[in-house]
CSV table of C-alpha atoms in Angstrom, one decimal:
chain,number,residue,atom,x,y,z
A,1,UNK,CA,7.5,33.3,5.2
A,2,UNK,CA,6.2,29.9,6.1
A,3,UNK,CA,7.2,26.9,3.9
A,4,UNK,CA,4.3,25.3,2.1
A,5,UNK,CA,4.0,21.6,2.8
A,6,UNK,CA,3.4,19.3,-0.1
A,7,UNK,CA,0.2,17.2,-0.2
A,8,UNK,CA,0.6,13.7,1.0
A,9,UNK,CA,-1.6,10.6,1.4
A,10,UNK,CA,-3.0,10.3,4.9
A,11,UNK,CA,-2.2,7.5,7.5
A,12,UNK,CA,-5.8,6.3,7.1
A,13,UNK,CA,-5.4,6.0,3.3
A,14,UNK,CA,-2.1,4.0,3.7
A,15,UNK,CA,-3.8,1.7,6.2
A,16,UNK,CA,-6.9,1.2,4.2
A,17,UNK,CA,-5.1,0.4,0.9
A,18,UNK,CA,-2.8,-2.0,2.9
A,19,UNK,CA,-5.8,-3.9,4.3
A,20,UNK,CA,-8.1,-4.0,1.3
A,21,UNK,CA,-5.6,-4.3,-1.6
A,22,UNK,CA,-2.2,-5.2,-0.1
A,23,UNK,CA,0.7,-3.8,1.9
A,24,UNK,CA,2.3,-3.1,-1.4
A,25,UNK,CA,-0.4,-0.6,-2.3
A,26,UNK,CA,-0.1,1.1,1.0
A,27,UNK,CA,3.6,1.1,0.6
A,28,UNK,CA,3.4,2.7,-2.8
A,29,UNK,CA,1.3,5.6,-1.3
A,30,UNK,CA,3.9,6.1,1.5
A,31,UNK,CA,6.7,5.8,-1.1
A,32,UNK,CA,5.0,8.6,-3.1
A,33,UNK,CA,4.7,10.7,0.1
A,34,UNK,CA,8.4,10.3,0.8
A,35,UNK,CA,9.4,11.1,-2.8
A,36,UNK,CA,7.3,14.3,-2.5
A,37,UNK,CA,9.4,15.4,0.4
A,38,UNK,CA,12.7,14.4,-1.2
A,39,UNK,CA,13.4,11.4,1.0
A,40,UNK,CA,14.5,9.0,-1.8
A,41,UNK,CA,16.5,6.6,0.4
A,42,UNK,CA,13.7,6.2,2.9
A,43,UNK,CA,11.1,5.9,0.0
A,44,UNK,CA,13.0,2.9,-1.5
A,45,UNK,CA,13.4,1.4,2.0
A,46,UNK,CA,9.7,1.5,2.6
A,47,UNK,CA,8.9,0.2,-0.9
A,48,UNK,CA,11.3,-2.7,-0.3
A,49,UNK,CA,9.8,-3.6,3.0
A,50,UNK,CA,6.3,-3.4,1.5
A,51,UNK,CA,7.3,-5.8,-1.3
A,52,UNK,CA,8.8,-8.3,1.3
A,53,UNK,CA,5.6,-8.1,3.4
A,54,UNK,CA,3.4,-8.7,0.3
A,55,UNK,CA,5.5,-11.7,-0.7
A,56,UNK,CA,5.3,-13.1,2.9
A,57,UNK,CA,1.6,-12.5,2.9
A,58,UNK,CA,1.3,-14.6,-0.3
A,59,UNK,CA,3.3,-17.4,1.3
A,60,UNK,CA,1.3,-17.3,4.6
A,61,UNK,CA,-2.1,-17.3,2.8
A,62,UNK,CA,-1.1,-20.3,0.8
A,63,UNK,CA,0.5,-22.4,3.6
A,64,UNK,CA,-2.8,-24.3,4.4
A,65,UNK,CA,-4.0,-26.9,1.9
A,66,UNK,CA,-6.9,-24.6,1.2
A,67,UNK,CA,-5.7,-21.0,1.1
A,68,UNK,CA,-7.4,-18.8,3.7
A,69,UNK,CA,-8.1,-15.4,2.2
A,70,UNK,CA,-8.9,-13.9,5.6
A,71,UNK,CA,-5.2,-14.3,6.4
A,72,UNK,CA,-4.5,-11.8,3.6
A,73,UNK,CA,-6.6,-9.1,5.4
A,74,UNK,CA,-4.8,-9.9,8.7
A,75,UNK,CA,-1.4,-9.6,7.1
A,76,UNK,CA,-2.5,-6.4,5.2
A,77,UNK,CA,-3.7,-5.0,8.5
A,78,UNK,CA,-0.4,-5.8,10.2
A,79,UNK,CA,1.6,-4.4,7.3
A,80,UNK,CA,-0.7,-1.3,7.2
A,81,UNK,CA,-0.2,-0.7,10.9
A,82,UNK,CA,3.6,-1.0,10.4
A,83,UNK,CA,3.5,1.6,7.6
A,84,UNK,CA,0.9,4.0,9.1
A,85,UNK,CA,1.8,3.8,12.8
A,86,UNK,CA,5.6,3.3,12.6
A,87,UNK,CA,6.9,4.8,9.3
A,88,UNK,CA,4.5,7.7,8.9
A,89,UNK,CA,5.2,9.1,12.4
A,90,UNK,CA,8.9,8.4,11.9
A,91,UNK,CA,9.2,10.3,8.6
A,92,UNK,CA,6.3,12.7,9.0
A,93,UNK,CA,6.2,13.6,12.8
A,94,UNK,CA,3.9,16.5,11.9
A,95,UNK,CA,1.7,14.5,9.5
A,96,UNK,CA,-1.6,16.2,10.6
A,97,UNK,CA,-0.2,19.5,9.4
A,98,UNK,CA,0.3,18.3,5.8
A,99,UNK,CA,-2.5,18.9,3.3
A,100,UNK,CA,-3.9,15.5,2.1
A,101,UNK,CA,-4.0,14.1,-1.4
A,102,UNK,CA,-7.3,12.7,-2.6
A,103,UNK,CA,-7.3,8.9,-3.0
A,104,UNK,CA,-9.3,8.7,-6.2
A,105,UNK,CA,-6.4,8.2,-8.6
A,106,UNK,CA,-4.8,5.3,-6.6
A,107,UNK,CA,-8.2,3.9,-5.9
A,108,UNK,CA,-9.1,3.7,-9.6
A,109,UNK,CA,-5.7,2.2,-10.4
A,110,UNK,CA,-6.2,-0.4,-7.7
A,111,UNK,CA,-9.7,-1.3,-8.9
A,112,UNK,CA,-8.3,-1.7,-12.5
A,113,UNK,CA,-5.4,-3.9,-11.3
A,114,UNK,CA,-7.8,-6.0,-9.2
A,115,UNK,CA,-10.2,-6.3,-12.1
A,116,UNK,CA,-7.5,-7.5,-14.4
A,117,UNK,CA,-6.3,-10.1,-11.8
A,118,UNK,CA,-9.8,-11.3,-11.2
A,119,UNK,CA,-10.4,-11.6,-15.0
A,120,UNK,CA,-7.1,-13.5,-15.4
A,121,UNK,CA,-8.1,-15.9,-12.6
A,122,UNK,CA,-11.5,-16.5,-14.1
A,123,UNK,CA,-10.0,-17.0,-17.5
A,124,UNK,CA,-7.3,-19.4,-16.3
A,125,UNK,CA,-9.8,-21.4,-14.3
A,126,UNK,CA,-12.1,-21.7,-17.3
A,127,UNK,CA,-9.2,-22.7,-19.5
A,128,UNK,CA,-8.2,-25.4,-17.0
A,129,UNK,CA,-11.7,-26.8,-17.0
A,130,UNK,CA,-12.0,-27.0,-20.7
A,131,UNK,CA,-9.2,-29.7,-21.0
């Protein structure tokens, strides 16, 4: 009897979330994939690397006097490539054989988090201007 493979997030999902949200979001998807196949140590390693890349992205984007947001996409792309083209094949060499999880739940969570961050940025900017 053939072993049934668990559903995982695809390489494309991991790359897309890394580019458009942050490497941390892509890393969380890969983290979840690794937990689903009982690779806890690898999952926490990937999560730690994703956090470090996200922190470095924040630093790099804010180095210039005027932060360049396009750098965030470049860093997200680089982090996403690392996650999807290095770690996914390393831990899921037969990744195409796995059934894929839908991205709706993480997408909705990501949109909510981004919405909250945008609202906080707008609120803090309007609070600064009122003084």
